[in-house]
Amino acid sequence: MRIHKLQIQAFGPFAGTEEINFDELAEGGLFLLDGPTGAGKSSILDAICYALYGALPGSRTGSRQIRSDHAPTGLAPEVSCELTIGDRRFEVTRSPAWMRPSKRGKDKTTEQKASSLLREFTASGWNELSTRNDEVGHVLGSLLGLDREQFTKVVMLPQGGFADFLRAKAKDREDLLANLFDTSDYAQIEEEFSARLAEERQKTESLEARLSASEEAIHAQAQSFLAGRESNAQDEASEDTEDSAQAAHATVAEQFADYQRRISVIHQRAASEAAALRAQRTGLREQVQSVEERQRIFARLAELRSKQAAYAQQHEAALSAGARLEKDAKAGAVRAYLTQLNEAKATEQKIKDTWLASQQWLEKEQGLAPRIDIAGLESLRRPAHEAAEALAIAKAALEDEKRREVLAAQGEKAAELVGVHAKTRTEAEEEVLRLKTEREALEAQDLDQGAATEKVQQAKDRVLGLETKIGHATERDGLEKKAMSAREKASAQELKIVDAANSLLDLRTEQLAQSALRLSAALEDGKPCMVCGSEEHPAPAQADAGAPLIDDEQIQKLDAIVAAARVAGQQAAQTRDTLMAKLQAAQEAAGDQMVAELRVELEAAQAELEQARQKHNEISVRISKLDKVRRRVEEQNARAAQAVLEHSAAQHNAQTLQAQLEELDAKLVQLRQGKNSLSELVEQQTKTSNGLGNAFQNLRRLLEASQALERATATWDAERTAAGFAQLAEYEAALLEASQREQLRQLQRADADLASAIATLESSEDCRKAQELSSQGIQAPGEDELVEARLLATAADERFEAAREQEVLALTQLTRHEQATGDLERQRADAGPVIETYRRLRGLAEVIRGGGENLYKMTLSTYVLAARLEEVAIAATQRLAVMSAGRYSLHHDDSKQGNAKSGLGLQILDSWTGKRRETQTLSGGETFMASLALALGLADVISHHSGAVDMQTLFVDEGFGSLDAETLEEVMQALENLRAGGRTIGLVSHVAEMKQRITNRVSVIKTQHGSTIAREGTVILAG
């Protein structure tokens, strides 16, 4: 980065516009920025920092007292800096917030917001990049690779500040280095390790708790099981006592193995006892089964003998029932044919009765007497067919007669419509003439609704604008009083501050004037004077009679009063500035008119709005009425045209209907055959056709029923004879009632069941064994014998189940113990890596936090900063060696500091003595050289690590007055070396010897009207 030009206007102590051309100064490479204390040398550096970052450096950050109090009233504070970053040339212009003059209000000022402008020079000229305050600083900071804090340390080397850094304690050095070097990533690593350590600690504690709980559960279960069982074996009591004593000193694994051995012994003992009781239970169960089996087979033999006796008693009756049921089955097989015969007889009789009625109607109405045979049926077929055809013709003509009535009604309606449509046409034509006259009258009036709407909107806008303006004017008038009061309070407080400051200045002046009196009061005879060193004091200063000495306590009290007055002044100024900003906004919105004038204009505007609305409504009503008239004209024209069409259609329709009616009347006269109406003819023919048709059908059905009766009679006789019943009486005698039939079937089934059961029992093994035992004299067992055997077996079962339960419990406990110990081993194996990870992570985290094996007590962030400090010391030594003619070098000191944090120490190596010593032992001139070298080294390291651009313009601030001539020469030589590569170095100093050595200089001249800038005695640009 190279600065080309800096322009300052109404900034800090500079009242006017000042300009520095750094390109001209760069020709000499090294230039001096000199001037008396308070003239404004540091303000030039402040202006550069403000132009780039929009804020002042160091402790002045956030200050609002930027505009020069010496500047003319209307001159805006502004800083413009032209610079090159890399191969790009920029111009940045910034103006801080300030109170500019205003036309209204008692104070006549309003706050002007801060503004920024960043431009870049390209082939097409200057192009605007940004006007946002924050964005301008972000763009330049990104290109430079430095934030504001780093920039002030790299470009503006504050020798005094680095002298403090040189002599500072490790903690203070760490704070400064942390601000310059970003160690947030390493701090985040520390936090990440702490978080991971907490997480792993929680996992490990949870695993260890689960392992401990598992061990306790195994102990509790084993001891609970053994407690009530080992005492039963007297022969193992002494051995168990010895085992228990040893278990107290055994490992957990040995204790678990001992539990397993003792539980196994109990299980083996229980298994042996259960096996013996199982054999005893089996023998008793077999004895009970033998008694029960003997009882069962003798019961089966008794059942056989009982069934044989019952079968002998009822077998003959069962044979007779079988014969009766066989005849009933044959009779039931032909019963359907008899039923069919009876149904045929009933059907023939019913049809015969119907035919007799038809026969009587034929003789009476038609004079016919047909025979009851096929010939008689055929004689009825022809007249029935002819009557049906005549009826069909008459019914068809009947539809025409009905259509005649419809045609007549339609003809009458069509004639009526002809008259109606003619009347409608006349009425519509008359209405059209009347509406046209009304439309012409409306069209002749004012119908410009758009103009009326525009006038209404204009009137509304004017009313709304005046109402808003009145609100702003009312607010403006109120704020003027508040702002005036606030300004008066602020001015009064400023006067108080001036009075208090003047009093403090007078008091300090008087105290300074009393310095000789204080020294005189401290003189003692025979002791040297602190000023001249003489032990004689011939004429010590004497105070006026009654004049009091001013002490430091009085100065401090008055200084506190001044500070309190300034705080109050800042608060009053802030209140004043806030009210003035609000007043300016209200003034800009309201203008210069008074509220009363605006209200008069508002009333006139409201009257105009009302008139415009009234005219707009009248035109709207008129347009609406005209639209209705036009629609009515169109409707009536359409109505007249439609009436003409409908009148013509109605006439044609009436003529057509009349012709159809006359043609139909001629046809109906011929079809009626002398009857009054076709309905009468149809009724007569319907009776004849129905009577002949019914007679024909009844005769046909009678002939079919007679044939069916003959077939049913023949079938019944043949089937009955085939079943063995020659006569009807035999058939009827063979049939049984349902109850009789079921009773005989039950008797037959019972006989068959007994025979089957007897055969099954006779062939069974049980009856055979019972007969053999009976032949041997062995009888069925008694109930007492069976009960006694069962009681003995039940007791044996209970003894075995109790022993088996103990065996199962022992086996279950043994299995559970083995599973639990196996699970515990697996849990330990699974937990091992987690616990080991926690232990390693804990050790590493302690080292990162500066504990554990970290003997230097350095955190990770401190370690990184120590590495940066070591780089700074190396870079600074290159400069210090030149300045001190190779005598001094800076070295990083990471020696242990007891329990304190190490790694951020600095020591000076004196090549003349070959020994290192603390930086606090350096003299004033040596301290200047070391701190300047440290500042230059730190600038190099910051630039390297932040990726900043090469800084071609540097400033070194103060400290040269503490150097002797030889050392100053060496320092100047080191600064000359910084010019390598075309750098421009500015030295900020007010030392007279520096003016003689450096002729290429910029001087800041301090006056009561503000400071100005001159080069080689010539003012660059007066303000």
Tab-separated table of N, CA and C in Angstrom, residues 303-396:
chain	number	residue	atom	x	y	z
A	303	GLU	N	-69.671	-104.802	31.645
A	303	GLU	CA	-70.452	-104.108	30.607
A	303	GLU	C	-70.870	-105.081	29.514
A	304	LEU	N	-70.003	-106.048	29.109
A	304	LEU	CA	-70.310	-107.027	28.066
A	304	LEU	C	-71.478	-107.920	28.500
A	305	ARG	N	-71.424	-108.395	29.695
A	305	ARG	CA	-72.479	-109.293	30.174
A	305	ARG	C	-73.817	-108.570	30.268
A	306	SER	N	-73.818	-107.286	30.633
A	306	SER	CA	-75.061	-106.509	30.719
A	306	SER	C	-75.676	-106.311	29.333
A	307	LYS	N	-74.865	-106.027	28.330
A	307	LYS	CA	-75.359	-105.791	26.973
A	307	LYS	C	-75.881	-107.088	26.354
A	308	GLN	N	-75.256	-108.217	26.642
A	308	GLN	CA	-75.719	-109.500	26.099
A	308	GLN	C	-77.120	-109.840	26.626
A	309	ALA	N	-77.386	-109.560	27.872
A	309	ALA	CA	-78.718	-109.833	28.438
A	309	ALA	C	-79.775	-108.930	27.808
A	310	ALA	N	-79.495	-107.667	27.604
A	310	ALA	CA	-80.450	-106.735	26.992
A	310	ALA	C	-80.733	-107.105	25.542
A	311	TYR	N	-79.747	-107.552	24.792
A	311	TYR	CA	-79.918	-107.925	23.378
A	311	TYR	C	-80.854	-109.129	23.236
A	312	ALA	N	-80.728	-110.072	24.121
A	312	ALA	CA	-81.576	-111.266	24.062
A	312	ALA	C	-83.037	-110.918	24.296
A	313	GLN	N	-83.336	-109.909	25.087
A	313	GLN	CA	-84.720	-109.538	25.402
A	313	GLN	C	-85.412	-108.815	24.234
A	314	GLN	N	-84.741	-107.962	23.430
A	314	GLN	CA	-85.414	-107.087	22.457
A	314	GLN	C	-85.147	-107.446	21.006
A	315	HIS	N	-84.403	-108.519	20.689
A	315	HIS	CA	-84.031	-108.801	19.308
A	315	HIS	C	-85.223	-109.199	18.442
A	316	GLU	N	-86.203	-110.030	18.932
A	316	GLU	CA	-87.363	-110.452	18.153
A	316	GLU	C	-88.234	-109.276	17.765
A	317	ALA	N	-88.490	-108.364	18.689
A	317	ALA	CA	-89.301	-107.172	18.388
A	317	ALA	C	-88.619	-106.310	17.336
A	318	ALA	N	-87.324	-106.277	17.307
A	318	ALA	CA	-86.593	-105.489	16.313
A	318	ALA	C	-86.745	-106.069	14.931
A	319	LEU	N	-86.795	-107.420	14.786
A	319	LEU	CA	-86.975	-108.055	13.480
A	319	LEU	C	-88.348	-107.729	12.914
A	320	SER	N	-89.437	-107.743	13.748
A	320	SER	CA	-90.799	-107.416	13.313
A	320	SER	C	-90.879	-105.957	12.876
A	321	ALA	N	-90.249	-105.060	13.580
A	321	ALA	CA	-90.250	-103.644	13.216
A	321	ALA	C	-89.575	-103.433	11.868
A	322	GLY	N	-88.604	-104.209	11.509
A	322	GLY	CA	-87.908	-104.070	10.232
A	322	GLY	C	-88.826	-104.404	9.070
A	323	ALA	N	-89.678	-105.470	9.228
A	323	ALA	CA	-90.599	-105.842	8.157
A	323	ALA	C	-91.618	-104.743	7.944
A	324	ARG	N	-92.194	-104.202	9.023
A	324	ARG	CA	-93.177	-103.122	8.914
A	324	ARG	C	-92.584	-101.898	8.211
A	325	LEU	N	-91.378	-101.515	8.541
A	325	LEU	CA	-90.742	-100.345	7.942
A	325	LEU	C	-90.454	-100.546	6.464
A	326	GLU	N	-90.211	-101.787	6.036
A	326	GLU	CA	-89.940	-102.067	4.613
A	326	GLU	C	-91.179	-101.819	3.772
A	327	LYS	N	-92.369	-102.286	4.249
A	327	LYS	CA	-93.616	-102.039	3.502
A	327	LYS	C	-93.941	-100.548	3.460
A	328	ASP	N	-93.724	-99.849	4.544
A	328	ASP	CA	-93.998	-98.411	4.581
A	328	ASP	C	-93.098	-97.668	3.585
A	329	ALA	N	-91.919	-98.123	3.420
A	329	ALA	CA	-91.008	-97.472	2.474
A	329	ALA	C	-91.485	-97.645	1.046
A	330	LYS	N	-92.016	-98.873	0.701
A	330	LYS	CA	-92.520	-99.089	-0.660
A	330	LYS	C	-93.741	-98.225	-0.930
A	331	ALA	N	-94.650	-98.150	0.065
A	331	ALA	CA	-95.854	-97.329	-0.124
A	331	ALA	C	-95.457	-95.860	-0.281
A	332	GLY	N	-94.499	-95.404	0.473
A	332	GLY	CA	-94.060	-94.015	0.364
A	332	GLY	C	-93.438	-93.714	-0.978
A	333	ALA	N	-92.861	-94.750	-1.636
A	333	ALA	CA	-92.204	-94.539	-2.922
A	333	ALA	C	-93.190	-94.202	-4.026
A	334	VAL	N	-94.494	-94.687	-3.947
A	334	VAL	CA	-95.475	-94.440	-5.026
A	334	VAL	C	-96.487	-93.390	-4.602
A	335	ARG	N	-96.321	-92.774	-3.452
A	335	ARG	CA	-97.279	-91.788	-2.980
A	335	ARG	C	-97.344	-90.578	-3.901
A	336	ALA	N	-96.297	-90.194	-4.535
A	336	ALA	CA	-96.278	-89.020	-5.408
A	336	ALA	C	-97.179	-89.201	-6.624
A	337	TYR	N	-97.316	-90.441	-7.138
A	337	TYR	CA	-98.168	-90.683	-8.321
A	337	TYR	C	-99.626	-90.514	-7.959
A	338	LEU	N	-100.010	-90.897	-6.740
A	338	LEU	CA	-101.395	-90.709	-6.306
A	338	LEU	C	-101.682	-89.216	-6.142
A	339	THR	N	-100.737	-88.505	-5.602
A	339	THR	CA	-100.898	-87.045	-5.448
A	339	THR	C	-101.051	-86.375	-6.807
A	340	GLN	N	-100.296	-86.819	-7.822
A	340	GLN	CA	-100.380	-86.261	-9.173
A	340	GLN	C	-101.757	-86.527	-9.783
A	341	LEU	N	-102.316	-87.703	-9.538
A	341	LEU	CA	-103.633	-88.042	-10.060
A	341	LEU	C	-104.705	-87.143	-9.453
A	342	ASN	N	-104.647	-86.927	-8.155
A	342	ASN	CA	-105.642	-86.079	-7.494
A	342	ASN	C	-105.558	-84.637	-7.984
A	343	GLU	N	-104.367	-84.141	-8.207
A	343	GLU	CA	-104.207	-82.774	-8.697
A	343	GLU	C	-104.765	-82.644	-10.106
A	344	ALA	N	-104.600	-83.644	-10.976
A	344	ALA	CA	-105.142	-83.618	-12.356
A	344	ALA	C	-106.660	-83.587	-12.347
A	345	LYS	N	-107.263	-84.322	-11.431
A	345	LYS	CA	-108.740	-84.326	-11.325
A	345	LYS	C	-109.237	-82.944	-10.914
A	346	ALA	N	-108.608	-82.309	-9.940
A	346	ALA	CA	-109.060	-81.005	-9.461
A	346	ALA	C	-108.897	-79.951	-10.555
A	347	THR	N	-107.790	-79.984	-11.297
A	347	THR	CA	-107.554	-79.015	-12.368
A	347	THR	C	-108.606	-79.136	-13.465
A	348	GLU	N	-108.967	-80.399	-13.851
A	348	GLU	CA	-109.972	-80.594	-14.909
A	348	GLU	C	-111.316	-80.034	-14.486
A	349	GLN	N	-111.684	-80.227	-13.228
A	349	GLN	CA	-112.988	-79.763	-12.764
A	349	GLN	C	-113.047	-78.237	-12.750
A	350	LYS	N	-111.965	-77.584	-12.343
A	350	LYS	CA	-111.930	-76.127	-12.288
A	350	LYS	C	-112.046	-75.513	-13.671
A	351	ILE	N	-111.352	-76.092	-14.649
A	351	ILE	CA	-111.393	-75.560	-16.030
A	351	ILE	C	-112.755	-75.824	-16.645
A	352	LYS	N	-113.351	-76.925	-16.281
A	352	LYS	CA	-114.677	-77.279	-16.845
A	352	LYS	C	-115.700	-76.265	-16.386
A	353	ASP	N	-115.615	-75.798	-15.125
A	353	ASP	CA	-116.558	-74.797	-14.638
A	353	ASP	C	-116.390	-73.480	-15.397
A	354	THR	N	-115.140	-73.093	-15.678
A	354	THR	CA	-114.895	-71.860	-16.440
A	354	THR	C	-115.435	-71.964	-17.853
A	355	TRP	N	-115.307	-73.113	-18.462
A	355	TRP	CA	-115.789	-73.318	-19.855
A	355	TRP	C	-117.302	-73.229	-19.932
A	356	LEU	N	-117.992	-73.674	-18.909
A	356	LEU	CA	-119.462	-73.624	-18.924
A	356	LEU	C	-119.937	-72.178	-19.016
A	357	ALA	N	-119.243	-71.241	-18.304
A	357	ALA	CA	-119.629	-69.829	-18.374
A	357	ALA	C	-119.406	-69.276	-19.781
A	358	SER	N	-118.267	-69.629	-20.393
A	358	SER	CA	-117.978	-69.162	-21.758
A	358	SER	C	-118.967	-69.749	-22.756
A	359	GLN	N	-119.382	-70.988	-22.519
A	359	GLN	CA	-120.324	-71.662	-23.434
A	359	GLN	C	-121.679	-70.961	-23.415
A	360	GLN	N	-122.091	-70.522	-22.222
A	360	GLN	CA	-123.373	-69.821	-22.122
A	360	GLN	C	-123.297	-68.467	-22.834
A	361	TRP	N	-122.174	-67.721	-22.736
A	361	TRP	CA	-122.035	-66.396	-23.404
A	361	TRP	C	-122.059	-66.551	-24.923
A	362	LEU	N	-121.436	-67.636	-25.446
A	362	LEU	CA	-121.404	-67.861	-26.894
A	362	LEU	C	-122.818	-68.089	-27.430
A	363	GLU	N	-123.594	-68.902	-26.695
A	363	GLU	CA	-124.958	-69.184	-27.170
A	363	GLU	C	-125.813	-67.933	-27.125
A	364	LYS	N	-125.645	-67.116	-26.084
A	364	LYS	CA	-126.508	-65.943	-25.903
A	364	LYS	C	-126.084	-64.782	-26.801
A	365	GLU	N	-124.778	-64.453	-26.884
A	365	GLU	CA	-124.325	-63.255	-27.584
A	365	GLU	C	-123.973	-63.516	-29.044
A	366	GLN	N	-123.455	-64.705	-29.335
A	366	GLN	CA	-122.957	-64.946	-30.684
A	366	GLN	C	-123.747	-66.030	-31.420
A	367	GLY	N	-124.604	-66.771	-30.668
A	367	GLY	CA	-125.402	-67.825	-31.315
A	367	GLY	C	-124.553	-68.991	-31.745
A	368	LEU	N	-123.503	-69.303	-31.009
A	368	LEU	CA	-122.599	-70.403	-31.342
A	368	LEU	C	-122.708	-71.492	-30.285
A	369	ALA	N	-122.573	-72.802	-30.726
A	369	ALA	CA	-122.608	-73.938	-29.794
A	369	ALA	C	-121.535	-74.926	-30.214
A	370	PRO	N	-120.287	-74.658	-30.000
A	370	PRO	CA	-119.200	-75.554	-30.432
A	370	PRO	C	-119.136	-76.802	-29.555
A	371	ARG	N	-118.616	-77.915	-30.136
A	371	ARG	CA	-118.445	-79.162	-29.409
A	371	ARG	C	-117.160	-79.105	-28.566
A	372	ILE	N	-117.117	-80.057	-27.571
A	372	ILE	CA	-115.930	-80.082	-26.704
A	372	ILE	C	-114.951	-81.086	-27.296
A	373	ASP	N	-114.325	-80.690	-28.382
A	373	ASP	CA	-113.279	-81.494	-29.017
A	373	ASP	C	-112.439	-80.568	-29.903
A	374	ILE	N	-111.579	-81.144	-30.674
A	374	ILE	CA	-110.662	-80.360	-31.507
A	374	ILE	C	-111.420	-79.608	-32.576
A	375	ALA	N	-112.442	-80.211	-33.132
A	375	ALA	CA	-113.229	-79.541	-34.176
A	375	ALA	C	-113.934	-78.329	-33.620
A	376	GLY	N	-114.496	-78.444	-32.407
A	376	GLY	CA	-115.161	-77.300	-31.788
A	376	GLY	C	-114.170	-76.166	-31.526
A	377	LEU	N	-112.880	-76.532	-31.143
A	377	LEU	CA	-111.861	-75.510	-30.882
A	377	LEU	C	-111.527	-74.740	-32.162
A	378	GLU	N	-111.451	-75.467	-33.273
A	378	GLU	CA	-111.102	-74.814	-34.535
A	378	GLU	C	-112.238	-73.932	-35.021
A	379	SER	N	-113.499	-74.279	-34.679
A	379	SER	CA	-114.631	-73.448	-35.130
A	379	SER	C	-114.634	-72.094	-34.411
A	380	LEU	N	-113.985	-71.975	-33.272
A	380	LEU	CA	-113.933	-70.697	-32.539
A	380	LEU	C	-112.733	-69.840	-32.930
A	381	ARG	N	-111.692	-70.408	-33.550
A	381	ARG	CA	-110.442	-69.689	-33.834
A	381	ARG	C	-110.680	-68.504	-34.763
A	382	ARG	N	-111.436	-68.671	-35.919
A	382	ARG	CA	-111.604	-67.626	-36.933
A	382	ARG	C	-112.381	-66.430	-36.415
A	383	PRO	N	-113.602	-66.602	-35.776
A	383	PRO	CA	-114.320	-65.416	-35.298
A	383	PRO	C	-113.522	-64.643	-34.224
A	384	ALA	N	-112.754	-65.333	-33.412
A	384	ALA	CA	-111.963	-64.642	-32.385
A	384	ALA	C	-110.897	-63.769	-33.045
A	385	HIS	N	-110.249	-64.291	-34.107
A	385	HIS	CA	-109.211	-63.535	-34.802
A	385	HIS	C	-109.791	-62.305	-35.489
A	386	GLU	N	-110.968	-62.449	-36.150
A	386	GLU	CA	-111.586	-61.313	-36.858
A	386	GLU	C	-111.991	-60.226	-35.865
A	387	ALA	N	-112.524	-60.609	-34.711
A	387	ALA	CA	-112.924	-59.616	-33.716
A	387	ALA	C	-111.700	-58.836	-33.189
A	388	ALA	N	-110.543	-59.502	-33.027
A	388	ALA	CA	-109.340	-58.829	-32.539
A	388	ALA	C	-108.829	-57.819	-33.549
A	389	GLU	N	-108.884	-58.143	-34.854
A	389	GLU	CA	-108.424	-57.219	-35.891
A	389	GLU	C	-109.305	-55.985	-35.948
A	390	ALA	N	-110.654	-56.165	-35.855
A	390	ALA	CA	-111.565	-55.017	-35.872
A	390	ALA	C	-111.308	-54.101	-34.670
A	391	LEU	N	-111.023	-54.672	-33.525
A	391	LEU	CA	-110.765	-53.880	-32.335
A	391	LEU	C	-109.476	-53.049	-32.503
A	392	ALA	N	-108.463	-53.644	-33.116
A	392	ALA	CA	-107.200	-52.930	-33.316
A	392	ALA	C	-107.388	-51.725	-34.223
A	393	ILE	N	-108.235	-51.888	-35.291
A	393	ILE	CA	-108.473	-50.769	-36.213
A	393	ILE	C	-109.211	-49.652	-35.497
A	394	ALA	N	-110.191	-50.001	-34.674
A	394	ALA	CA	-110.973	-48.990	-33.956
A	394	ALA	C	-110.091	-48.235	-32.942
A	395	LYS	N	-109.192	-48.965	-32.252
A	395	LYS	CA	-108.313	-48.298	-31.275
A	395	LYS	C	-107.361	-47.320	-31.951
A	396	ALA	N	-106.888	-47.686	-33.147
A	396	ALA	CA	-105.996	-46.778	-33.873
A	396	ALA	C	-106.716	-45.513	-34.266
